[in-house]
mmCIF file of N, CA and C and ligand atoms in Angstrom:
data_model
loop_
_atom_site.group_PDB
_atom_site.id
_atom_site.type_symbol
_atom_site.label_atom_id
_atom_site.label_comp_id
_atom_site.label_asym_id
_atom_site.label_seq_id
_atom_site.Cartn_x
_atom_site.Cartn_y
_atom_site.Cartn_z
ATOM 1 N N MET A 20 -14.792 -7.451 -2.099
ATOM 2 C CA MET A 20 -13.397 -7.187 -1.704
ATOM 3 C C MET A 20 -12.456 -7.640 -2.812
ATOM 4 N N PRO A 21 -11.572 -6.756 -3.256
ATOM 5 C CA PRO A 21 -10.653 -7.174 -4.311
ATOM 6 C C PRO A 21 -9.599 -8.128 -3.758
ATOM 7 N N ASN A 22 -9.549 -9.365 -4.321
ATOM 8 C CA ASN A 22 -8.526 -10.307 -3.871
ATOM 9 C C ASN A 22 -7.161 -9.964 -4.438
ATOM 10 N N THR A 23 -7.173 -9.356 -5.610
ATOM 11 C CA THR A 23 -5.927 -8.918 -6.214
ATOM 12 C C THR A 23 -6.022 -7.432 -6.486
ATOM 13 N N PHE A 24 -4.901 -6.800 -6.483
ATOM 14 C CA PHE A 24 -4.870 -5.374 -6.772
ATOM 15 C C PHE A 24 -3.518 -5.045 -7.367
ATOM 16 N N ASP A 25 -3.430 -3.853 -7.929
ATOM 17 C CA ASP A 25 -2.212 -3.412 -8.588
ATOM 18 C C ASP A 25 -1.275 -2.802 -7.536
ATOM 19 N N GLU A 26 -0.294 -3.581 -7.107
ATOM 20 C CA GLU A 26 0.603 -3.097 -6.051
ATOM 21 C C GLU A 26 1.351 -1.844 -6.488
ATOM 22 N N GLY A 27 1.766 -1.826 -7.738
ATOM 23 C CA GLY A 27 2.505 -0.665 -8.241
ATOM 24 C C GLY A 27 1.660 0.598 -8.212
ATOM 25 N N ALA A 28 0.386 0.455 -8.543
ATOM 26 C CA ALA A 28 -0.508 1.616 -8.548
ATOM 27 C C ALA A 28 -0.747 2.117 -7.131
ATOM 28 N N LEU A 29 -0.868 1.173 -6.172
ATOM 29 C CA LEU A 29 -1.093 1.600 -4.780
ATOM 30 C C LEU A 29 0.149 2.320 -4.245
ATOM 31 N N MET A 30 1.345 1.794 -4.564
ATOM 32 C CA MET A 30 2.569 2.478 -4.133
ATOM 33 C C MET A 30 2.699 3.836 -4.818
ATOM 34 N N ALA A 31 2.300 3.912 -6.057
ATOM 35 C CA ALA A 31 2.367 5.198 -6.765
ATOM 36 C C ALA A 31 1.462 6.220 -6.088
ATOM 37 N N ALA A 32 0.304 5.764 -5.612
ATOM 38 C CA ALA A 32 -0.610 6.669 -4.903
ATOM 39 C C ALA A 32 0.009 7.140 -3.592
ATOM 40 N N ALA A 33 0.714 6.237 -2.913
ATOM 41 C CA ALA A 33 1.388 6.616 -1.661
ATOM 42 C C ALA A 33 2.495 7.627 -1.935
ATOM 43 N N ARG A 34 3.244 7.388 -2.988
ATOM 44 C CA ARG A 34 4.341 8.318 -3.328
ATOM 45 C C ARG A 34 3.784 9.686 -3.712
ATOM 46 N N ALA A 35 2.665 9.701 -4.388
ATOM 47 C CA ALA A 35 2.053 10.981 -4.756
ATOM 48 C C ALA A 35 1.547 11.712 -3.513
ATOM 49 N N ALA A 36 0.935 10.967 -2.602
ATOM 50 C CA ALA A 36 0.409 11.570 -1.366
ATOM 51 C C ALA A 36 1.530 12.141 -0.512
ATOM 52 N N ARG A 37 2.700 11.534 -0.623
ATOM 53 C CA ARG A 37 3.880 12.006 0.124
ATOM 54 C C ARG A 37 4.190 13.468 -0.174
ATOM 55 N N GLU A 38 3.837 13.901 -1.348
ATOM 56 C CA GLU A 38 4.106 15.292 -1.746
ATOM 57 C C GLU A 38 3.394 16.282 -0.821
ATOM 58 N N HIS A 39 2.328 15.842 -0.158
ATOM 59 C CA HIS A 39 1.566 16.736 0.721
ATOM 60 C C HIS A 39 2.093 16.734 2.162
ATOM 61 N N SER A 40 3.093 15.932 2.427
ATOM 62 C CA SER A 40 3.598 15.804 3.797
ATOM 63 C C SER A 40 3.930 17.149 4.422
ATOM 64 N N TYR A 41 3.510 17.278 5.691
ATOM 65 C CA TYR A 41 3.918 18.445 6.483
ATOM 66 C C TYR A 41 4.943 17.935 7.485
ATOM 67 N N SER A 42 6.211 18.055 7.148
ATOM 68 C CA SER A 42 7.272 17.481 7.993
ATOM 69 C C SER A 42 8.473 18.424 8.080
ATOM 70 N N PRO A 43 8.227 19.670 8.558
ATOM 71 C CA PRO A 43 9.331 20.637 8.617
ATOM 72 C C PRO A 43 10.365 20.310 9.685
ATOM 73 N N TYR A 44 10.029 19.467 10.655
ATOM 74 C CA TYR A 44 10.943 19.201 11.770
ATOM 75 C C TYR A 44 11.856 18.022 11.477
ATOM 76 N N SER A 45 11.322 16.983 10.916
ATOM 77 C CA SER A 45 12.149 15.809 10.607
ATOM 78 C C SER A 45 12.658 15.817 9.165
ATOM 79 N N ALA A 46 11.969 16.528 8.289
ATOM 80 C CA ALA A 46 12.266 16.484 6.849
ATOM 81 C C ALA A 46 12.159 15.050 6.322
ATOM 82 N N PHE A 47 11.351 14.235 7.010
ATOM 83 C CA PHE A 47 11.133 12.842 6.594
ATOM 84 C C PHE A 47 9.678 12.724 6.150
ATOM 85 N N ALA A 48 9.466 12.926 4.870
ATOM 86 C CA ALA A 48 8.108 12.929 4.323
ATOM 87 C C ALA A 48 7.627 11.498 4.094
ATOM 88 N N VAL A 49 6.406 11.238 4.512
ATOM 89 C CA VAL A 49 5.806 9.907 4.346
ATOM 90 C C VAL A 49 4.429 10.073 3.714
ATOM 91 N N GLY A 50 4.126 9.198 2.783
ATOM 92 C CA GLY A 50 2.788 9.148 2.192
ATOM 93 C C GLY A 50 2.229 7.753 2.350
ATOM 94 N N ALA A 51 0.922 7.649 2.418
ATOM 95 C CA ALA A 51 0.285 6.336 2.527
ATOM 96 C C ALA A 51 -0.942 6.289 1.625
ATOM 97 N N ALA A 52 -1.262 5.091 1.179
ATOM 98 C CA ALA A 52 -2.465 4.865 0.374
ATOM 99 C C ALA A 52 -3.140 3.615 0.918
ATOM 100 N N LEU A 53 -4.341 3.794 1.434
ATOM 101 C CA LEU A 53 -5.085 2.712 2.083
ATOM 102 C C LEU A 53 -6.164 2.217 1.125
ATOM 103 N N LEU A 54 -6.040 0.955 0.736
ATOM 104 C CA LEU A 54 -7.019 0.360 -0.183
ATOM 105 C C LEU A 54 -8.175 -0.210 0.636
ATOM 106 N N CYS A 55 -9.352 0.326 0.406
ATOM 107 C CA CYS A 55 -10.548 -0.126 1.126
ATOM 108 C C CYS A 55 -11.177 -1.303 0.383
ATOM 109 N N GLU A 56 -11.948 -2.092 1.107
ATOM 110 C CA GLU A 56 -12.539 -3.277 0.483
ATOM 111 C C GLU A 56 -13.532 -2.928 -0.615
ATOM 112 N N ASP A 57 -14.049 -1.696 -0.603
ATOM 113 C CA ASP A 57 -14.955 -1.280 -1.683
ATOM 114 C C ASP A 57 -14.193 -0.845 -2.935
ATOM 115 N N GLY A 58 -12.861 -0.947 -2.872
ATOM 116 C CA GLY A 58 -12.036 -0.612 -4.027
ATOM 117 C C GLY A 58 -11.523 0.818 -4.032
ATOM 118 N N SER A 59 -12.044 1.641 -3.148
ATOM 119 C CA SER A 59 -11.577 3.026 -3.085
ATOM 120 C C SER A 59 -10.228 3.098 -2.364
ATOM 121 N N ILE A 60 -9.532 4.182 -2.600
ATOM 122 C CA ILE A 60 -8.215 4.399 -1.994
ATOM 123 C C ILE A 60 -8.250 5.710 -1.221
ATOM 124 N N VAL A 61 -7.846 5.645 0.045
ATOM 125 C CA VAL A 61 -7.744 6.841 0.885
ATOM 126 C C VAL A 61 -6.257 7.147 1.064
ATOM 127 N N THR A 62 -5.847 8.326 0.651
ATOM 128 C CA THR A 62 -4.437 8.692 0.759
ATOM 129 C C THR A 62 -4.219 9.636 1.944
ATOM 130 N N SER A 63 -2.967 9.708 2.367
ATOM 131 C CA SER A 63 -2.639 10.516 3.548
ATOM 132 C C SER A 63 -1.150 10.824 3.554
ATOM 133 N N CYS A 64 -0.757 11.624 4.528
ATOM 134 C CA CYS A 64 0.661 11.933 4.727
ATOM 135 C C CYS A 64 0.896 12.177 6.219
ATOM 136 N N ASN A 65 2.153 12.228 6.597
ATOM 137 C CA ASN A 65 2.442 12.573 7.993
ATOM 138 C C ASN A 65 2.236 14.074 8.205
ATOM 139 N N VAL A 66 1.767 14.404 9.391
ATOM 140 C CA VAL A 66 1.484 15.799 9.756
ATOM 141 C C VAL A 66 2.177 16.074 11.088
ATOM 142 N N GLU A 67 3.253 16.839 11.025
ATOM 143 C CA GLU A 67 4.052 17.089 12.227
ATOM 144 C C GLU A 67 3.546 18.308 12.993
ATOM 145 N N ASN A 68 4.110 18.473 14.192
ATOM 146 C CA ASN A 68 3.704 19.581 15.053
ATOM 147 C C ASN A 68 4.926 20.091 15.814
ATOM 148 N N ALA A 69 4.933 21.392 16.112
ATOM 149 C CA ALA A 69 6.046 21.982 16.849
ATOM 150 C C ALA A 69 6.202 21.337 18.221
ATOM 151 N N SER A 70 5.123 20.840 18.765
ATOM 152 C CA SER A 70 5.194 20.000 19.961
ATOM 153 C C SER A 70 5.335 18.575 19.447
ATOM 154 N N TYR A 71 6.573 18.128 19.328
ATOM 155 C CA TYR A 71 6.907 16.972 18.488
ATOM 156 C C TYR A 71 6.016 15.752 18.703
ATOM 157 N N ARG A 72 5.659 15.492 19.966
ATOM 158 C CA ARG A 72 4.927 14.247 20.247
ATOM 159 C C ARG A 72 3.507 14.282 19.696
ATOM 160 N N LEU A 73 3.060 15.421 19.229
ATOM 161 C CA LEU A 73 1.722 15.515 18.646
ATOM 162 C C LEU A 73 1.713 15.168 17.157
ATOM 163 N N THR A 74 2.862 14.806 16.636
ATOM 164 C CA THR A 74 2.957 14.399 15.222
ATOM 165 C C THR A 74 2.048 13.213 14.930
ATOM 166 N N ASN A 75 1.433 13.253 13.763
ATOM 167 C CA ASN A 75 0.614 12.128 13.300
ATOM 168 C C ASN A 75 1.318 11.435 12.142
ATOM 169 N N CYS A 76 1.487 10.133 12.265
ATOM 170 C CA CYS A 76 2.073 9.349 11.179
ATOM 171 C C CYS A 76 1.081 9.222 10.021
ATOM 172 N N ALA A 77 1.622 9.018 8.839
ATOM 173 C CA ALA A 77 0.789 8.913 7.640
ATOM 174 C C ALA A 77 -0.230 7.768 7.749
ATOM 175 N N GLU A 78 0.184 6.650 8.326
ATOM 176 C CA GLU A 78 -0.721 5.495 8.402
ATOM 177 C C GLU A 78 -1.907 5.787 9.314
ATOM 178 N N ALA A 79 -1.635 6.429 10.448
ATOM 179 C CA ALA A 79 -2.716 6.749 11.386
ATOM 180 C C ALA A 79 -3.660 7.780 10.782
ATOM 181 N N VAL A 80 -3.103 8.716 10.030
ATOM 182 C CA VAL A 80 -3.947 9.709 9.354
ATOM 183 C C VAL A 80 -4.844 9.015 8.328
ATOM 184 N N ALA A 81 -4.305 8.032 7.624
ATOM 185 C CA ALA A 81 -5.103 7.302 6.632
ATOM 186 C C ALA A 81 -6.268 6.574 7.287
ATOM 187 N N VAL A 82 -5.994 5.908 8.396
ATOM 188 C CA VAL A 82 -7.065 5.172 9.083
ATOM 189 C C VAL A 82 -8.118 6.144 9.600
ATOM 190 N N ALA A 83 -7.696 7.226 10.219
ATOM 191 C CA ALA A 83 -8.661 8.194 10.758
ATOM 192 C C ALA A 83 -9.499 8.804 9.634
ATOM 193 N N SER A 84 -8.849 9.097 8.523
ATOM 194 C CA SER A 84 -9.572 9.682 7.390
ATOM 195 C C SER A 84 -10.592 8.698 6.830
ATOM 196 N N ALA A 85 -10.174 7.458 6.638
ATOM 197 C CA ALA A 85 -11.080 6.456 6.077
ATOM 198 C C ALA A 85 -12.271 6.210 7.006
ATOM 199 N N VAL A 86 -11.987 6.031 8.272
ATOM 200 C CA VAL A 86 -13.074 5.756 9.223
ATOM 201 C C VAL A 86 -14.046 6.923 9.270
ATOM 202 N N SER A 87 -13.512 8.130 9.171
ATOM 203 C CA SER A 87 -14.392 9.301 9.202
ATOM 204 C C SER A 87 -15.216 9.437 7.929
ATOM 205 N N GLN A 88 -14.841 8.656 6.902
ATOM 206 C CA GLN A 88 -15.643 8.599 5.675
ATOM 207 C C GLN A 88 -16.570 7.388 5.668
ATOM 208 N N GLY A 89 -16.628 6.689 6.788
ATOM 209 C CA GLY A 89 -17.517 5.538 6.890
ATOM 210 C C GLY A 89 -16.916 4.237 6.387
ATOM 211 N N LYS A 90 -15.588 4.228 6.182
ATOM 212 C CA LYS A 90 -14.912 3.033 5.655
ATOM 213 C C LYS A 90 -14.110 2.385 6.769
ATOM 214 N N ARG A 91 -14.380 1.108 7.023
ATOM 215 C CA ARG A 91 -13.709 0.400 8.114
ATOM 216 C C ARG A 91 -13.108 -0.927 7.684
ATOM 217 N N ARG A 92 -13.302 -1.286 6.431
ATOM 218 C CA ARG A 92 -12.794 -2.577 5.960
ATOM 219 C C ARG A 92 -11.711 -2.315 4.909
ATOM 220 N N PHE A 93 -10.520 -2.814 5.205
ATOM 221 C CA PHE A 93 -9.360 -2.490 4.388
ATOM 222 C C PHE A 93 -8.663 -3.744 3.876
ATOM 223 N N SER A 94 -8.107 -3.639 2.675
ATOM 224 C CA SER A 94 -7.413 -4.762 2.051
ATOM 225 C C SER A 94 -5.900 -4.618 2.120
ATOM 226 N N ALA A 95 -5.423 -3.400 1.963
ATOM 227 C CA ALA A 95 -3.966 -3.208 1.890
ATOM 228 C C ALA A 95 -3.626 -1.747 2.157
ATOM 229 N N ILE A 96 -2.381 -1.529 2.539
ATOM 230 C CA ILE A 96 -1.878 -0.160 2.660
ATOM 231 C C ILE A 96 -0.489 -0.110 2.041
ATOM 232 N N ALA A 97 -0.218 0.967 1.341
ATOM 233 C CA ALA A 97 1.128 1.218 0.811
ATOM 234 C C ALA A 97 1.700 2.413 1.560
ATOM 235 N N ILE A 98 2.964 2.317 1.905
ATOM 236 C CA ILE A 98 3.647 3.369 2.680
ATOM 237 C C ILE A 98 4.919 3.747 1.936
ATOM 238 N N ALA A 99 5.061 5.047 1.681
ATOM 239 C CA ALA A 99 6.228 5.523 0.933
ATOM 240 C C ALA A 99 6.971 6.583 1.730
ATOM 241 N N GLY A 100 8.239 6.329 1.977
ATOM 242 C CA GLY A 100 9.097 7.310 2.621
ATOM 243 C C GLY A 100 10.062 7.886 1.609
ATOM 244 N N PRO A 101 11.102 8.552 2.081
ATOM 245 C CA PRO A 101 12.111 9.091 1.167
ATOM 246 C C PRO A 101 12.678 7.968 0.296
ATOM 247 N N PRO A 102 13.032 8.274 -0.932
ATOM 248 C CA PRO A 102 13.434 7.229 -1.880
ATOM 249 C C PRO A 102 14.558 6.325 -1.382
ATOM 250 N N GLU A 103 15.460 6.870 -0.571
ATOM 251 C CA GLU A 103 16.615 6.077 -0.137
ATOM 252 C C GLU A 103 16.343 5.295 1.151
ATOM 253 N N SER A 104 15.146 5.448 1.712
ATOM 254 C CA SER A 104 14.861 4.862 3.024
ATOM 255 C C SER A 104 13.950 3.654 2.957
ATOM 256 N N VAL A 105 14.175 2.721 3.868
ATOM 257 C CA VAL A 105 13.237 1.613 4.078
ATOM 258 C C VAL A 105 12.210 2.114 5.092
ATOM 259 N N THR A 106 10.927 2.013 4.726
ATOM 260 C CA THR A 106 9.906 2.675 5.546
ATOM 261 C C THR A 106 8.759 1.754 5.933
ATOM 262 N N PRO A 107 9.028 0.769 6.794
ATOM 263 C CA PRO A 107 7.917 -0.021 7.331
ATOM 264 C C PRO A 107 7.156 0.818 8.351
ATOM 265 N N PRO A 108 5.931 0.457 8.653
ATOM 266 C CA PRO A 108 5.159 1.239 9.638
ATOM 267 C C PRO A 108 5.767 1.123 11.032
ATOM 268 N N CYS A 109 5.709 2.221 11.789
ATOM 269 C CA CYS A 109 6.232 2.198 13.161
ATOM 270 C C CYS A 109 5.343 1.289 14.022
ATOM 271 N N GLY A 110 5.822 0.972 15.196
ATOM 272 C CA GLY A 110 5.091 0.053 16.072
ATOM 273 C C GLY A 110 3.699 0.536 16.412
ATOM 274 N N ALA A 111 3.586 1.821 16.715
ATOM 275 C CA ALA A 111 2.270 2.357 17.082
ATOM 276 C C ALA A 111 1.300 2.234 15.908
ATOM 277 N N CYS A 112 1.771 2.521 14.716
ATOM 278 C CA CYS A 112 0.887 2.432 13.541
ATOM 279 C C CYS A 112 0.477 0.992 13.254
ATOM 280 N N ARG A 113 1.319 0.052 13.577
ATOM 281 C CA ARG A 113 0.941 -1.357 13.389
ATOM 282 C C ARG A 113 -0.290 -1.679 14.243
ATOM 283 N N GLN A 114 -0.292 -1.174 15.456
ATOM 284 C CA GLN A 114 -1.444 -1.421 16.329
ATOM 285 C C GLN A 114 -2.676 -0.674 15.821
ATOM 286 N N VAL A 115 -2.495 0.529 15.315
ATOM 287 C CA VAL A 115 -3.625 1.295 14.750
ATOM 288 C C VAL A 115 -4.236 0.541 13.573
ATOM 289 N N LEU A 116 -3.391 0.012 12.717
ATOM 290 C CA LEU A 116 -3.884 -0.746 11.556
ATOM 291 C C LEU A 116 -4.578 -2.027 12.004
ATOM 292 N N ALA A 117 -4.041 -2.677 13.031
ATOM 293 C CA ALA A 117 -4.598 -3.953 13.504
ATOM 294 C C ALA A 117 -6.003 -3.793 14.059
ATOM 295 N N GLU A 118 -6.330 -2.609 14.527
ATOM 296 C CA GLU A 118 -7.664 -2.370 15.080
ATOM 297 C C GLU A 118 -8.760 -2.710 14.063
ATOM 298 N N PHE A 119 -8.489 -2.418 12.800
ATOM 299 C CA PHE A 119 -9.507 -2.610 11.764
ATOM 300 C C PHE A 119 -9.188 -3.760 10.812
ATOM 301 N N ALA A 120 -7.905 -4.100 10.672
ATOM 302 C CA ALA A 120 -7.539 -5.101 9.666
ATOM 303 C C ALA A 120 -6.342 -5.911 10.152
ATOM 304 N N PRO A 121 -6.584 -6.895 11.015
ATOM 305 C CA PRO A 121 -5.472 -7.669 11.592
ATOM 306 C C PRO A 121 -4.601 -8.376 10.549
ATOM 307 N N SER A 122 -5.195 -8.706 9.411
ATOM 308 C CA SER A 122 -4.446 -9.429 8.377
ATOM 309 C C SER A 122 -4.128 -8.544 7.169
ATOM 310 N N LEU A 123 -4.103 -7.267 7.377
ATOM 311 C CA LEU A 123 -3.871 -6.320 6.290
ATOM 312 C C LEU A 123 -2.585 -6.636 5.525
ATOM 313 N N THR A 124 -2.640 -6.470 4.220
ATOM 314 C CA THR A 124 -1.431 -6.555 3.403
ATOM 315 C C THR A 124 -0.728 -5.199 3.448
ATOM 316 N N VAL A 125 0.546 -5.219 3.818
ATOM 317 C CA VAL A 125 1.313 -3.976 3.986
ATOM 318 C C VAL A 125 2.427 -3.917 2.945
ATOM 319 N N LEU A 126 2.421 -2.857 2.162
ATOM 320 C CA LEU A 126 3.484 -2.598 1.193
ATOM 321 C C LEU A 126 4.292 -1.417 1.717
ATOM 322 N N TYR A 127 5.599 -1.543 1.743
ATOM 323 C CA TYR A 127 6.404 -0.388 2.157
ATOM 324 C C TYR A 127 7.620 -0.244 1.268
ATOM 325 N N SER A 128 7.967 1.017 1.024
ATOM 326 C CA SER A 128 9.114 1.291 0.159
ATOM 327 C C SER A 128 10.373 0.779 0.844
ATOM 328 N N ASN A 129 11.268 0.197 0.044
ATOM 329 C CA ASN A 129 12.449 -0.457 0.627
ATOM 330 C C ASN A 129 13.766 0.192 0.235
ATOM 331 N N GLY A 130 13.676 1.420 -0.255
ATOM 332 C CA GLY A 130 14.897 2.151 -0.525
ATOM 333 C C GLY A 130 15.551 1.826 -1.849
ATOM 334 N N LYS A 131 14.919 0.966 -2.635
ATOM 335 C CA LYS A 131 15.516 0.599 -3.931
ATOM 336 C C LYS A 131 14.545 0.901 -5.064
ATOM 337 N N GLU A 132 13.712 1.908 -4.853
ATOM 338 C CA GLU A 132 12.680 2.260 -5.827
ATOM 339 C C GLU A 132 11.758 1.083 -6.094
ATOM 340 N N SER A 133 11.681 0.180 -5.124
ATOM 341 C CA SER A 133 10.723 -0.918 -5.178
ATOM 342 C C SER A 133 10.138 -1.035 -3.775
ATOM 343 N N HIS A 134 9.381 -2.108 -3.533
ATOM 344 C CA HIS A 134 8.737 -2.200 -2.234
ATOM 345 C C HIS A 134 8.702 -3.644 -1.744
ATOM 346 N N ALA A 135 8.492 -3.785 -0.443
ATOM 347 C CA ALA A 135 8.286 -5.087 0.167
ATOM 348 C C ALA A 135 6.798 -5.256 0.441
ATOM 349 N N THR A 136 6.335 -6.498 0.397
ATOM 350 C CA THR A 136 4.935 -6.802 0.693
ATOM 351 C C THR A 136 4.899 -7.847 1.795
ATOM 352 N N VAL A 137 4.173 -7.542 2.872
ATOM 353 C CA VAL A 137 4.158 -8.441 4.033
ATOM 354 C C VAL A 137 2.805 -8.340 4.727
ATOM 355 N N SER A 138 2.420 -9.377 5.438
ATOM 356 C CA SER A 138 1.178 -9.328 6.205
ATOM 357 C C SER A 138 1.398 -8.576 7.517
ATOM 358 N N LEU A 139 0.389 -7.856 7.944
ATOM 359 C CA LEU A 139 0.477 -7.162 9.233
ATOM 360 C C LEU A 139 0.688 -8.159 10.373
ATOM 361 N N GLU A 140 0.181 -9.372 10.201
ATOM 362 C CA GLU A 140 0.383 -10.397 11.236
ATOM 363 C C GLU A 140 1.867 -10.733 11.417
ATOM 364 N N THR A 141 2.615 -10.598 10.352
ATOM 365 C CA THR A 141 4.064 -10.824 10.447
ATOM 366 C C THR A 141 4.751 -9.646 11.125
ATOM 367 N N LEU A 142 4.299 -8.428 10.802
ATOM 368 C CA LEU A 142 4.902 -7.237 11.399
ATOM 369 C C LEU A 142 4.513 -7.078 12.866
ATOM 370 N N LEU A 143 3.306 -7.548 13.213
ATOM 371 C CA LEU A 143 2.813 -7.398 14.590
ATOM 372 C C LEU A 143 2.129 -8.683 15.044
ATOM 373 N N PRO A 144 2.924 -9.661 15.457
ATOM 374 C CA PRO A 144 2.322 -10.884 15.996
ATOM 375 C C PRO A 144 1.738 -10.602 17.388
ATOM 376 N N ALA A 145 0.881 -11.458 17.847
ATOM 377 C CA ALA A 145 0.272 -11.312 19.176
ATOM 378 C C ALA A 145 -0.352 -9.927 19.345
ATOM 379 N N GLN A 146 -1.209 -9.578 18.391
ATOM 380 C CA GLN A 146 -1.842 -8.255 18.417
ATOM 381 C C GLN A 146 -2.709 -8.103 19.663
ATOM 382 N N PHE A 147 -2.638 -6.923 20.263
ATOM 383 C CA PHE A 147 -3.453 -6.686 21.450
ATOM 384 C C PHE A 147 -4.910 -6.437 21.075
ATOM 385 N N GLU A 148 -5.804 -7.056 21.778
ATOM 386 C CA GLU A 148 -7.230 -6.724 21.681
ATOM 387 C C GLU A 148 -7.853 -6.944 23.045
ATOM 388 N N LEU A 149 -8.893 -6.198 23.318
ATOM 389 C CA LEU A 149 -9.560 -6.350 24.607
ATOM 390 C C LEU A 149 -10.366 -7.642 24.616
ATOM 391 N N PRO A 150 -10.464 -8.285 25.763
ATOM 392 C CA PRO A 150 -11.224 -9.547 25.827
ATOM 393 C C PRO A 150 -12.718 -9.294 25.642
HETATM 394 N N1 THU B 11 6.388 8.493 10.268
HETATM 395 C C1 THU B 11 5.266 8.066 9.623
HETATM 396 O O1 THU B 11 4.512 8.866 9.049
HETATM 397 N N2 THU B 11 4.998 6.737 9.624
HETATM 398 C C2 THU B 11 5.768 5.783 10.227
HETATM 399 O O2 THU B 11 5.393 4.622 10.282
HETATM 400 C C3 THU B 11 7.063 6.161 10.788
HETATM 401 C C4 THU B 11 7.292 7.605 10.966
HETATM 402 C C5 THU B 11 6.682 9.923 10.293
HETATM 403 C C6 THU B 11 6.524 10.555 11.651
HETATM 404 C C7 THU B 11 7.436 11.759 11.528
HETATM 405 O O3 THU B 11 6.716 12.838 10.937
HETATM 406 C C8 THU B 11 8.513 11.307 10.553
HETATM 407 O O4 THU B 11 8.021 10.155 9.912
HETATM 408 C C9 THU B 11 9.833 10.993 11.213
HETATM 409 O O5 THU B 11 9.676 10.094 12.259
#
């Protein structure tokens, strides 16, 4: 597991993945880059639907994609929204991320062409898990 990683490179991967966003309804494109413990990076974007509630957030798409590739151990995720927006993960995505990585390092774009870095435990304290 990489203890250190290039935060700028992970955010750059998220920003690049954002280009693939399918977001014709909100026009709010999001990209994500999930760093796996094996050092690989799984990228994703939000995928919207005409039935709005069926929209998939970029973070959830990243987790589903990684797990479907046999990867379940994650070190960090970078999330990139529109350049002027602060884009932390939504509440539902925090729980999705917590399923596999309760202490995940989360990087999110902060609207100043830079990013914030925070632990998922800070974003989602008292994480739900079944007994
Ligand atoms: N979105 C994400 O992809 N991730 C989040 O954490 C917040 C919201 C997407 C969903 C929708 O396609 C668009 O952003 C506007 O809500």
